[in-house]
Amino acid sequence: MARGRFITFEGIDGAGKTTHLAWFREQLEQKLAAAGRTVVMTREPGGTPMGEKLREILLNEPMDLETEALLMFAARREHLARVIEPALVRGDWVLSDRFTDATFAYQGGGRGLPRDKLETLERWVQGGFQPDLTVLFDIDPDTASERRGAARAPDRFESETDAFFTRTRAEYLRRAEEAPYRFAIVDSSQSIEEIRRKLEQVIAAF
Ligand code: TYD
């Protein structure tokens, strides 16, 4: 069977990514079932037993910024080697809730780690490998902050300031400008119905 495809979902916290991901997955599964293809759902940081342990640390323990970036990429290496790459070789399609664009956006844009360091790690960990499609849920930080609300105890990222998310969003958009052929930007301030229509177009075009 031909190699599978790798699709990632991105956006600042509160952009509604998780809600739409579940629906997107169902749509994709329906379309691919006829072709005998399986959809593998995964997430970052995480996606492997070790990656999930690193996620727990990354979301909760205060740490040096460089440590944070290195652990994100360490978890990613494990994820690529043990889950993503074998699945694509089997012919499965892989859907990941976040990937490397999140490190550029959060550790680079949000926290201010120099981009050249992240580019070095990106080349080291994944060579030229990139998602075939990245769906970016774009929203202004004010609306995102309202949506995040106070429903549950926020983690180290969710509790960041609007200024942090303004920089994070800007870096996501810069990454999209740099690689327009793999990005689909969804205006996340729209209604759920409007967003689903847009996602249907994205799947059809892809
Ligand atoms: P998120 O994907 O938002 O999951 P949930 O919806 O369960 O909270 O949580 C992951 C957090 O990790 C998110 O705040 C962004 C952050 N993150 C980084 O800072 N860098 C990265 O490279 C990745 C993958 C995630």
JSON list of C-alpha atoms and ligand atoms in Angstrom, two decimals:
[
{"chain": "A", "resi": 1, "resn": "MET", "atom": "CA", "xyz": [0.00, 0.00, 0.00]},
{"chain": "A", "resi": 2, "resn": "ALA", "atom": "CA", "xyz": [1.22, 3.54, -0.73]},
{"chain": "A", "resi": 3, "resn": "ARG", "atom": "CA", "xyz": [2.60, 5.62, 2.11]},
{"chain": "A", "resi": 4, "resn": "GLY", "atom": "CA", "xyz": [0.00, 7.31, 4.33]},
{"chain": "A", "resi": 5, "resn": "ARG", "atom": "CA", "xyz": [-0.42, 11.05, 4.94]},
{"chain": "A", "resi": 6, "resn": "PHE", "atom": "CA", "xyz": [0.46, 13.12, 7.99]},
{"chain": "A", "resi": 7, "resn": "ILE", "atom": "CA", "xyz": [-1.99, 15.84, 9.09]},
{"chain": "A", "resi": 8, "resn": "THR", "atom": "CA", "xyz": [-1.47, 18.16, 12.08]},
{"chain": "A", "resi": 9, "resn": "PHE", "atom": "CA", "xyz": [-3.84, 20.46, 13.98]},
{"chain": "A", "resi": 10, "resn": "GLU", "atom": "CA", "xyz": [-2.52, 23.69, 15.50]},
{"chain": "A", "resi": 11, "resn": "GLY", "atom": "CA", "xyz": [-3.67, 26.88, 17.20]},
{"chain": "A", "resi": 12, "resn": "ILE", "atom": "CA", "xyz": [-3.35, 28.81, 20.45]},
{"chain": "A", "resi": 13, "resn": "ASP", "atom": "CA", "xyz": [-5.09, 27.47, 23.57]},
{"chain": "A", "resi": 14, "resn": "GLY", "atom": "CA", "xyz": [-8.80, 28.29, 23.34]},
{"chain": "A", "resi": 15, "resn": "ALA", "atom": "CA", "xyz": [-8.91, 28.25, 19.52]},
{"chain": "A", "resi": 16, "resn": "GLY", "atom": "CA", "xyz": [-11.32, 25.29, 19.54]},
{"chain": "A", "resi": 17, "resn": "LYS", "atom": "CA", "xyz": [-8.89, 22.84, 18.01]},
{"chain": "A", "resi": 18, "resn": "THR", "atom": "CA", "xyz": [-9.92, 19.85, 20.15]},
{"chain": "A", "resi": 19, "resn": "THR", "atom": "CA", "xyz": [-13.66, 20.21, 19.35]},
{"chain": "A", "resi": 20, "resn": "HIS", "atom": "CA", "xyz": [-13.04, 20.28, 15.61]},
{"chain": "A", "resi": 21, "resn": "LEU", "atom": "CA", "xyz": [-10.41, 17.57, 15.64]},
{"chain": "A", "resi": 22, "resn": "ALA", "atom": "CA", "xyz": [-12.92, 14.93, 16.78]},
{"chain": "A", "resi": 23, "resn": "TRP", "atom": "CA", "xyz": [-15.29, 15.83, 13.94]},
{"chain": "A", "resi": 24, "resn": "PHE", "atom": "CA", "xyz": [-12.50, 16.03, 11.35]},
{"chain": "A", "resi": 25, "resn": "ARG", "atom": "CA", "xyz": [-11.33, 12.57, 12.35]},
{"chain": "A", "resi": 26, "resn": "GLU", "atom": "CA", "xyz": [-14.81, 11.07, 11.81]},
{"chain": "A", "resi": 27, "resn": "GLN", "atom": "CA", "xyz": [-15.07, 12.66, 8.38]},
{"chain": "A", "resi": 28, "resn": "LEU", "atom": "CA", "xyz": [-11.67, 11.39, 7.40]},
{"chain": "A", "resi": 29, "resn": "GLU", "atom": "CA", "xyz": [-12.38, 7.88, 8.70]},
{"chain": "A", "resi": 30, "resn": "GLN", "atom": "CA", "xyz": [-15.57, 7.68, 6.63]},
{"chain": "A", "resi": 31, "resn": "LYS", "atom": "CA", "xyz": [-13.74, 8.79, 3.50]},
{"chain": "A", "resi": 32, "resn": "LEU", "atom": "CA", "xyz": [-10.76, 6.48, 3.98]},
{"chain": "A", "resi": 33, "resn": "ALA", "atom": "CA", "xyz": [-12.66, 3.34, 5.08]},
{"chain": "A", "resi": 34, "resn": "ALA", "atom": "CA", "xyz": [-13.57, 2.58, 1.46]},
{"chain": "A", "resi": 35, "resn": "ALA", "atom": "CA", "xyz": [-9.89, 2.63, 0.53]},
{"chain": "A", "resi": 36, "resn": "GLY", "atom": "CA", "xyz": [-9.07, 0.29, 3.43]},
{"chain": "A", "resi": 37, "resn": "ARG", "atom": "CA", "xyz": [-7.05, 2.97, 5.20]},
{"chain": "A", "resi": 38, "resn": "THR", "atom": "CA", "xyz": [-6.84, 3.41, 8.96]},
{"chain": "A", "resi": 39, "resn": "VAL", "atom": "CA", "xyz": [-6.65, 6.78, 10.74]},
{"chain": "A", "resi": 40, "resn": "VAL", "atom": "CA", "xyz": [-4.21, 6.92, 13.66]},
{"chain": "A", "resi": 41, "resn": "MET", "atom": "CA", "xyz": [-5.01, 9.67, 16.16]},
{"chain": "A", "resi": 42, "resn": "THR", "atom": "CA", "xyz": [-2.20, 11.02, 18.31]},
{"chain": "A", "resi": 43, "resn": "ARG", "atom": "CA", "xyz": [-0.97, 14.15, 20.10]},
{"chain": "A", "resi": 44, "resn": "GLU", "atom": "CA", "xyz": [2.05, 16.19, 21.19]},
{"chain": "A", "resi": 45, "resn": "PRO", "atom": "CA", "xyz": [3.63, 16.47, 23.56]},
{"chain": "A", "resi": 46, "resn": "GLY", "atom": "CA", "xyz": [2.83, 12.78, 24.04]},
{"chain": "A", "resi": 47, "resn": "GLY", "atom": "CA", "xyz": [1.83, 10.02, 21.67]},
{"chain": "A", "resi": 48, "resn": "THR", "atom": "CA", "xyz": [4.07, 7.35, 23.24]},
{"chain": "A", "resi": 49, "resn": "PRO", "atom": "CA", "xyz": [4.35, 6.05, 26.83]},
{"chain": "A", "resi": 50, "resn": "MET", "atom": "CA", "xyz": [7.55, 8.06, 27.33]},
{"chain": "A", "resi": 51, "resn": "GLY", "atom": "CA", "xyz": [6.10, 11.07, 25.54]},
{"chain": "A", "resi": 52, "resn": "GLU", "atom": "CA", "xyz": [3.08, 11.07, 27.86]},
{"chain": "A", "resi": 53, "resn": "LYS", "atom": "CA", "xyz": [5.40, 11.09, 30.88]},
{"chain": "A", "resi": 54, "resn": "LEU", "atom": "CA", "xyz": [7.27, 14.03, 29.36]},
{"chain": "A", "resi": 55, "resn": "ARG", "atom": "CA", "xyz": [3.94, 15.76, 28.70]},
{"chain": "A", "resi": 56, "resn": "GLU", "atom": "CA", "xyz": [3.05, 15.51, 32.38]},
{"chain": "A", "resi": 57, "resn": "ILE", "atom": "CA", "xyz": [6.36, 17.18, 33.27]},
{"chain": "A", "resi": 58, "resn": "LEU", "atom": "CA", "xyz": [6.20, 19.78, 30.49]},
{"chain": "A", "resi": 59, "resn": "LEU", "atom": "CA", "xyz": [2.69, 20.94, 31.36]},
{"chain": "A", "resi": 60, "resn": "ASN", "atom": "CA", "xyz": [3.26, 21.14, 35.10]},
{"chain": "A", "resi": 61, "resn": "GLU", "atom": "CA", "xyz": [6.90, 21.55, 36.20]},
{"chain": "A", "resi": 62, "resn": "PRO", "atom": "CA", "xyz": [8.61, 24.93, 36.04]},
{"chain": "A", "resi": 63, "resn": "MET", "atom": "CA", "xyz": [11.83, 24.61, 33.99]},
{"chain": "A", "resi": 64, "resn": "ASP", "atom": "CA", "xyz": [14.48, 26.43, 32.04]},
{"chain": "A", "resi": 65, "resn": "LEU", "atom": "CA", "xyz": [13.25, 27.48, 28.57]},
{"chain": "A", "resi": 66, "resn": "GLU", "atom": "CA", "xyz": [15.95, 25.54, 26.73]},
{"chain": "A", "resi": 67, "resn": "THR", "atom": "CA", "xyz": [15.09, 22.42, 28.73]},
{"chain": "A", "resi": 68, "resn": "GLU", "atom": "CA", "xyz": [11.47, 22.91, 27.68]},
{"chain": "A", "resi": 69, "resn": "ALA", "atom": "CA", "xyz": [12.37, 23.08, 23.98]},
{"chain": "A", "resi": 70, "resn": "LEU", "atom": "CA", "xyz": [14.73, 20.09, 24.22]},
{"chain": "A", "resi": 71, "resn": "LEU", "atom": "CA", "xyz": [12.11, 17.95, 25.98]},
{"chain": "A", "resi": 72, "resn": "MET", "atom": "CA", "xyz": [9.49, 18.86, 23.35]},
{"chain": "A", "resi": 73, "resn": "PHE", "atom": "CA", "xyz": [11.87, 17.64, 20.65]},
{"chain": "A", "resi": 74, "resn": "ALA", "atom": "CA", "xyz": [12.95, 14.57, 22.65]},
{"chain": "A", "resi": 75, "resn": "ALA", "atom": "CA", "xyz": [9.30, 13.52, 22.99]},
{"chain": "A", "resi": 76, "resn": "ARG", "atom": "CA", "xyz": [8.85, 14.26, 19.27]},
{"chain": "A", "resi": 77, "resn": "ARG", "atom": "CA", "xyz": [11.78, 12.06, 18.26]},
{"chain": "A", "resi": 78, "resn": "GLU", "atom": "CA", "xyz": [10.28, 9.13, 20.15]},
{"chain": "A", "resi": 79, "resn": "HIS", "atom": "CA", "xyz": [6.86, 9.86, 18.64]},
{"chain": "A", "resi": 80, "resn": "LEU", "atom": "CA", "xyz": [8.26, 9.97, 15.10]},
{"chain": "A", "resi": 81, "resn": "ALA", "atom": "CA", "xyz": [10.37, 6.84, 15.44]},
{"chain": "A", "resi": 82, "resn": "ARG", "atom": "CA", "xyz": [7.82, 4.66, 17.21]},
{"chain": "A", "resi": 83, "resn": "VAL", "atom": "CA", "xyz": [4.42, 5.86, 16.06]},
{"chain": "A", "resi": 84, "resn": "ILE", "atom": "CA", "xyz": [4.28, 8.32, 13.15]},
{"chain": "A", "resi": 85, "resn": "GLU", "atom": "CA", "xyz": [6.86, 6.86, 10.78]},
{"chain": "A", "resi": 86, "resn": "PRO", "atom": "CA", "xyz": [5.79, 3.19, 11.18]},
{"chain": "A", "resi": 87, "resn": "ALA", "atom": "CA", "xyz": [2.13, 4.15, 10.68]},
{"chain": "A", "resi": 88, "resn": "LEU", "atom": "CA", "xyz": [2.89, 6.08, 7.48]},
{"chain": "A", "resi": 89, "resn": "VAL", "atom": "CA", "xyz": [4.95, 3.17, 6.17]},
{"chain": "A", "resi": 90, "resn": "ARG", "atom": "CA", "xyz": [1.99, 0.82, 6.84]},
{"chain": "A", "resi": 91, "resn": "GLY", "atom": "CA", "xyz": [-0.15, 3.15, 4.73]},
{"chain": "A", "resi": 92, "resn": "ASP", "atom": "CA", "xyz": [-2.15, 4.60, 7.63]},
{"chain": "A", "resi": 93, "resn": "TRP", "atom": "CA", "xyz": [-3.06, 8.28, 7.85]},
{"chain": "A", "resi": 94, "resn": "VAL", "atom": "CA", "xyz": [-1.83, 10.00, 10.99]},
{"chain": "A", "resi": 95, "resn": "LEU", "atom": "CA", "xyz": [-3.71, 12.87, 12.60]},
{"chain": "A", "resi": 96, "resn": "SER", "atom": "CA", "xyz": [-1.75, 14.70, 15.30]},
{"chain": "A", "resi": 97, "resn": "ASP", "atom": "CA", "xyz": [-3.05, 17.24, 17.80]},
{"chain": "A", "resi": 98, "resn": "ARG", "atom": "CA", "xyz": [0.02, 19.57, 17.52]},
{"chain": "A", "resi": 99, "resn": "PHE", "atom": "CA", "xyz": [3.54, 19.02, 16.16]},
{"chain": "A", "resi": 100, "resn": "THR", "atom": "CA", "xyz": [6.67, 21.12, 15.48]},
{"chain": "A", "resi": 101, "resn": "ASP", "atom": "CA", "xyz": [4.82, 24.32, 14.52]},
{"chain": "A", "resi": 102, "resn": "ALA", "atom": "CA", "xyz": [3.69, 24.43, 18.16]},
{"chain": "A", "resi": 103, "resn": "THR", "atom": "CA", "xyz": [7.31, 24.53, 19.36]},
{"chain": "A", "resi": 104, "resn": "PHE", "atom": "CA", "xyz": [8.09, 27.45, 17.04]},
{"chain": "A", "resi": 105, "resn": "ALA", "atom": "CA", "xyz": [4.90, 29.20, 18.16]},
{"chain": "A", "resi": 106, "resn": "TYR", "atom": "CA", "xyz": [5.08, 28.58, 21.94]},
{"chain": "A", "resi": 107, "resn": "GLN", "atom": "CA", "xyz": [8.79, 28.22, 22.78]},
{"chain": "A", "resi": 108, "resn": "GLY", "atom": "CA", "xyz": [9.92, 30.51, 19.94]},
{"chain": "A", "resi": 109, "resn": "GLY", "atom": "CA", "xyz": [7.15, 33.13, 19.58]},
{"chain": "A", "resi": 110, "resn": "GLY", "atom": "CA", "xyz": [5.62, 32.96, 23.04]},
{"chain": "A", "resi": 111, "resn": "ARG", "atom": "CA", "xyz": [8.71, 32.46, 25.18]},
{"chain": "A", "resi": 112, "resn": "GLY", "atom": "CA", "xyz": [11.25, 34.06, 22.85]},
{"chain": "A", "resi": 113, "resn": "LEU", "atom": "CA", "xyz": [13.72, 31.22, 22.23]},
{"chain": "A", "resi": 114, "resn": "PRO", "atom": "CA", "xyz": [15.82, 32.18, 19.17]},
{"chain": "A", "resi": 115, "resn": "ARG", "atom": "CA", "xyz": [14.47, 30.65, 16.01]},
{"chain": "A", "resi": 116, "resn": "ASP", "atom": "CA", "xyz": [17.82, 29.35, 14.75]},
{"chain": "A", "resi": 117, "resn": "LYS", "atom": "CA", "xyz": [18.08, 27.01, 17.76]},
{"chain": "A", "resi": 118, "resn": "LEU", "atom": "CA", "xyz": [14.65, 25.58, 16.99]},
{"chain": "A", "resi": 119, "resn": "GLU", "atom": "CA", "xyz": [15.55, 25.20, 13.32]},
{"chain": "A", "resi": 120, "resn": "THR", "atom": "CA", "xyz": [18.66, 23.23, 14.33]},
{"chain": "A", "resi": 121, "resn": "LEU", "atom": "CA", "xyz": [16.59, 20.90, 16.51]},
{"chain": "A", "resi": 122, "resn": "GLU", "atom": "CA", "xyz": [13.95, 20.56, 13.81]},
{"chain": "A", "resi": 123, "resn": "ARG", "atom": "CA", "xyz": [16.59, 19.42, 11.28]},
{"chain": "A", "resi": 124, "resn": "TRP", "atom": "CA", "xyz": [18.18, 17.09, 13.81]},
{"chain": "A", "resi": 125, "resn": "VAL", "atom": "CA", "xyz": [14.96, 15.39, 14.91]},
{"chain": "A", "resi": 126, "resn": "GLN", "atom": "CA", "xyz": [13.03, 15.22, 11.65]},
{"chain": "A", "resi": 127, "resn": "GLY", "atom": "CA", "xyz": [15.42, 16.02, 8.77]},
{"chain": "A", "resi": 128, "resn": "GLY", "atom": "CA", "xyz": [13.24, 17.43, 6.00]},
{"chain": "A", "resi": 129, "resn": "PHE", "atom": "CA", "xyz": [10.11, 15.64, 7.23]},
{"chain": "A", "resi": 130, "resn": "GLN", "atom": "CA", "xyz": [7.03, 17.93, 7.50]},
{"chain": "A", "resi": 131, "resn": "PRO", "atom": "CA", "xyz": [3.27, 17.36, 7.74]},
{"chain": "A", "resi": 132, "resn": "ASP", "atom": "CA", "xyz": [1.47, 16.95, 4.41]},
{"chain": "A", "resi": 133, "resn": "LEU", "atom": "CA", "xyz": [-1.27, 19.22, 5.75]},
{"chain": "A", "resi": 134, "resn": "THR", "atom": "CA", "xyz": [-1.46, 21.52, 8.79]},
{"chain": "A", "resi": 135, "resn": "VAL", "atom": "CA", "xyz": [-4.84, 22.92, 9.82]},
{"chain": "A", "resi": 136, "resn": "LEU", "atom": "CA", "xyz": [-4.24, 26.13, 11.78]},
{"chain": "A", "resi": 137, "resn": "PHE", "atom": "CA", "xyz": [-7.13, 27.41, 13.91]},
{"chain": "A", "resi": 138, "resn": "ASP", "atom": "CA", "xyz": [-6.56, 31.14, 14.02]},
{"chain": "A", "resi": 139, "resn": "ILE", "atom": "CA", "xyz": [-8.21, 33.36, 16.61]},
{"chain": "A", "resi": 140, "resn": "ASP", "atom": "CA", "xyz": [-7.47, 36.59, 18.42]},
{"chain": "A", "resi": 141, "resn": "PRO", "atom": "CA", "xyz": [-6.08, 36.06, 21.93]},
{"chain": "A", "resi": 142, "resn": "ASP", "atom": "CA", "xyz": [-8.96, 37.96, 23.63]},
{"chain": "A", "resi": 143, "resn": "THR", "atom": "CA", "xyz": [-11.60, 35.59, 22.27]},
{"chain": "A", "resi": 144, "resn": "ALA", "atom": "CA", "xyz": [-9.36, 32.59, 22.99]},
{"chain": "A", "resi": 145, "resn": "SER", "atom": "CA", "xyz": [-8.92, 33.71, 26.59]},
{"chain": "A", "resi": 146, "resn": "GLU", "atom": "CA", "xyz": [-12.71, 34.03, 27.03]},
{"chain": "A", "resi": 147, "resn": "ARG", "atom": "CA", "xyz": [-13.17, 30.55, 25.60]},
{"chain": "A", "resi": 148, "resn": "ARG", "atom": "CA", "xyz": [-10.56, 29.03, 27.86]},
{"chain": "A", "resi": 149, "resn": "GLY", "atom": "CA", "xyz": [-12.52, 30.50, 30.76]},
{"chain": "A", "resi": 150, "resn": "ALA", "atom": "CA", "xyz": [-11.96, 29.05, 34.20]},
{"chain": "A", "resi": 151, "resn": "ALA", "atom": "CA", "xyz": [-13.46, 25.61, 33.64]},
{"chain": "A", "resi": 152, "resn": "ARG", "atom": "CA", "xyz": [-10.50, 23.69, 35.05]},
{"chain": "A", "resi": 153, "resn": "ALA", "atom": "CA", "xyz": [-7.10, 24.38, 36.58]},
{"chain": "A", "resi": 154, "resn": "PRO", "atom": "CA", "xyz": [-4.96, 25.84, 33.78]},
{"chain": "A", "resi": 155, "resn": "ASP", "atom": "CA", "xyz": [-1.58, 24.23, 32.98]},
{"chain": "A", "resi": 156, "resn": "ARG", "atom": "CA", "xyz": [1.71, 26.16, 32.50]},
{"chain": "A", "resi": 157, "resn": "PHE", "atom": "CA", "xyz": [0.74, 27.26, 29.00]},
{"chain": "A", "resi": 158, "resn": "GLU", "atom": "CA", "xyz": [-2.98, 27.88, 29.44]},
{"chain": "A", "resi": 159, "resn": "SER", "atom": "CA", "xyz": [-2.25, 30.31, 32.27]},
{"chain": "A", "resi": 160, "resn": "GLU", "atom": "CA", "xyz": [-0.05, 32.53, 30.05]},
{"chain": "A", "resi": 161, "resn": "THR", "atom": "CA", "xyz": [-0.93, 36.16, 29.29]},
{"chain": "A", "resi": 162, "resn": "ASP", "atom": "CA", "xyz": [-2.70, 37.59, 26.25]},
{"chain": "A", "resi": 163, "resn": "ALA", "atom": "CA", "xyz": [0.65, 39.12, 25.22]},
{"chain": "A", "resi": 164, "resn": "PHE", "atom": "CA", "xyz": [2.19, 35.63, 25.22]},
{"chain": "A", "resi": 165, "resn": "PHE", "atom": "CA", "xyz": [-0.61, 34.31, 22.99]},
{"chain": "A", "resi": 166, "resn": "THR", "atom": "CA", "xyz": [-0.34, 37.33, 20.69]},
{"chain": "A", "resi": 167, "resn": "ARG", "atom": "CA", "xyz": [3.30, 36.39, 20.03]},
{"chain": "A", "resi": 168, "resn": "THR", "atom": "CA", "xyz": [2.40, 32.69, 19.74]},
{"chain": "A", "resi": 169, "resn": "ARG", "atom": "CA", "xyz": [-0.29, 33.43, 17.19]},
{"chain": "A", "resi": 170, "resn": "ALA", "atom": "CA", "xyz": [2.05, 35.68, 15.17]},
{"chain": "A", "resi": 171, "resn": "GLU", "atom": "CA", "xyz": [4.66, 32.91, 14.96]},
{"chain": "A", "resi": 172, "resn": "TYR", "atom": "CA", "xyz": [2.03, 30.38, 13.81]},
{"chain": "A", "resi": 173, "resn": "LEU", "atom": "CA", "xyz": [1.05, 32.81, 11.04]},
{"chain": "A", "resi": 174, "resn": "ARG", "atom": "CA", "xyz": [4.71, 33.35, 10.11]},
{"chain": "A", "resi": 175, "resn": "ARG", "atom": "CA", "xyz": [5.24, 29.57, 9.82]},
{"chain": "A", "resi": 176, "resn": "ALA", "atom": "CA", "xyz": [2.13, 29.41, 7.61]},
{"chain": "A", "resi": 177, "resn": "GLU", "atom": "CA", "xyz": [3.48, 32.17, 5.37]},
{"chain": "A", "resi": 178, "resn": "GLU", "atom": "CA", "xyz": [6.77, 30.31, 5.08]},
{"chain": "A", "resi": 179, "resn": "ALA", "atom": "CA", "xyz": [5.11, 27.06, 3.96]},
{"chain": "A", "resi": 180, "resn": "PRO", "atom": "CA", "xyz": [1.72, 28.00, 2.42]},
{"chain": "A", "resi": 181, "resn": "TYR", "atom": "CA", "xyz": [1.56, 24.73, 0.43]},
{"chain": "A", "resi": 182, "resn": "ARG", "atom": "CA", "xyz": [0.93, 22.69, 3.59]},
{"chain": "A", "resi": 183, "resn": "PHE", "atom": "CA", "xyz": [-1.16, 25.12, 5.68]},
{"chain": "A", "resi": 184, "resn": "ALA", "atom": "CA", "xyz": [-4.94, 25.60, 5.74]},
{"chain": "A", "resi": 185, "resn": "ILE", "atom": "CA", "xyz": [-5.86, 28.53, 7.99]},
{"chain": "A", "resi": 186, "resn": "VAL", "atom": "CA", "xyz": [-9.32, 28.38, 9.56]},
{"chain": "A", "resi": 187, "resn": "ASP", "atom": "CA", "xyz": [-10.87, 31.53, 11.04]},
{"chain": "A", "resi": 188, "resn": "SER", "atom": "CA", "xyz": [-11.81, 30.16, 14.44]},
{"chain": "A", "resi": 189, "resn": "SER", "atom": "CA", "xyz": [-14.05, 33.08, 15.42]},
{"chain": "A", "resi": 190, "resn": "GLN", "atom": "CA", "xyz": [-16.74, 31.65, 13.08]},
{"chain": "A", "resi": 191, "resn": "SER", "atom": "CA", "xyz": [-19.61, 29.41, 14.17]},
{"chain": "A", "resi": 192, "resn": "ILE", "atom": "CA", "xyz": [-19.10, 25.64, 14.45]},
{"chain": "A", "resi": 193, "resn": "GLU", "atom": "CA", "xyz": [-21.22, 25.12, 11.29]},
{"chain": "A", "resi": 194, "resn": "GLU", "atom": "CA", "xyz": [-19.13, 27.58, 9.27]},
{"chain": "A", "resi": 195, "resn": "ILE", "atom": "CA", "xyz": [-15.93, 25.96, 10.46]},
{"chain": "A", "resi": 196, "resn": "ARG", "atom": "CA", "xyz": [-17.21, 22.49, 9.52]},
{"chain": "A", "resi": 197, "resn": "ARG", "atom": "CA", "xyz": [-18.03, 23.72, 6.03]},
{"chain": "A", "resi": 198, "resn": "LYS", "atom": "CA", "xyz": [-14.51, 25.08, 5.73]},
{"chain": "A", "resi": 199, "resn": "LEU", "atom": "CA", "xyz": [-13.02, 21.81, 7.01]},
{"chain": "A", "resi": 200, "resn": "GLU", "atom": "CA", "xyz": [-15.06, 19.84, 4.45]},
{"chain": "A", "resi": 201, "resn": "GLN", "atom": "CA", "xyz": [-13.52, 21.99, 1.72]},
{"chain": "A", "resi": 202, "resn": "VAL", "atom": "CA", "xyz": [-10.06, 21.43, 3.19]},
{"chain": "A", "resi": 203, "resn": "ILE", "atom": "CA", "xyz": [-10.54, 17.63, 3.17]},
{"chain": "A", "resi": 204, "resn": "ALA", "atom": "CA", "xyz": [-11.98, 17.65, -0.35]},
{"chain": "A", "resi": 205, "resn": "ALA", "atom": "CA", "xyz": [-9.12, 19.78, -1.70]},
{"chain": "A", "resi": 206, "resn": "PHE", "atom": "CA", "xyz": [-6.56, 17.59, 0.02]},
{"chain": "B", "resi": 1, "resn": "TYD", "atom": "P1", "xyz": [-3.10, 21.10, 24.25]},
{"chain": "B", "resi": 1, "resn": "TYD", "atom": "O1", "xyz": [-2.68, 20.55, 22.93]},
{"chain": "B", "resi": 1, "resn": "TYD", "atom": "O2", "xyz": [-3.73, 22.43, 24.22]},
{"chain": "B", "resi": 1, "resn": "TYD", "atom": "O3", "xyz": [-3.98, 20.01, 24.94]},
{"chain": "B", "resi": 1, "resn": "TYD", "atom": "P2", "xyz": [-5.23, 20.23, 25.90]},
{"chain": "B", "resi": 1, "resn": "TYD", "atom": "O4", "xyz": [-6.31, 20.70, 24.95]},
{"chain": "B", "resi": 1, "resn": "TYD", "atom": "O5", "xyz": [-5.42, 18.87, 26.45]},
{"chain": "B", "resi": 1, "resn": "TYD", "atom": "O6", "xyz": [-4.82, 21.26, 26.91]},
{"chain": "B", "resi": 1, "resn": "TYD", "atom": "O7", "xyz": [-1.89, 21.14, 25.33]},
{"chain": "B", "resi": 1, "resn": "TYD", "atom": "C1", "xyz": [-0.59, 21.08, 25.01]},
{"chain": "B", "resi": 1, "resn": "TYD", "atom": "C2", "xyz": [0.12, 22.32, 25.47]},
{"chain": "B", "resi": 1, "resn": "TYD", "atom": "O8", "xyz": [1.51, 22.19, 25.17]},
{"chain": "B", "resi": 1, "resn": "TYD", "atom": "C3", "xyz": [-0.37, 23.58, 24.77]},
{"chain": "B", "resi": 1, "resn": "TYD", "atom": "O9", "xyz": [-0.59, 24.59, 25.74]},
{"chain": "B", "resi": 1, "resn": "TYD", "atom": "C4", "xyz": [0.79, 23.99, 23.91]},
{"chain": "B", "resi": 1, "resn": "TYD", "atom": "C5", "xyz": [1.98, 23.34, 24.52]},
{"chain": "B", "resi": 1, "resn": "TYD", "atom": "N1", "xyz": [3.01, 22.95, 23.54]},
{"chain": "B", "resi": 1, "resn": "TYD", "atom": "C6", "xyz": [4.19, 23.69, 23.46]},
{"chain": "B", "resi": 1, "resn": "TYD", "atom": "O10", "xyz": [4.35, 24.68, 24.16]},
{"chain": "B", "resi": 1, "resn": "TYD", "atom": "N2", "xyz": [5.15, 23.30, 22.55]},
{"chain": "B", "resi": 1, "resn": "TYD", "atom": "C7", "xyz": [5.01, 22.20, 21.75]},
{"chain": "B", "resi": 1, "resn": "TYD", "atom": "O11", "xyz": [5.93, 21.87, 20.96]},
{"chain": "B", "resi": 1, "resn": "TYD", "atom": "C8", "xyz": [3.80, 21.44, 21.85]},
{"chain": "B", "resi": 1, "resn": "TYD", "atom": "C9", "xyz": [3.60, 20.23, 20.99]},
{"chain": "B", "resi": 1, "resn": "TYD", "atom": "C10", "xyz": [2.83, 21.85, 22.76]}
]
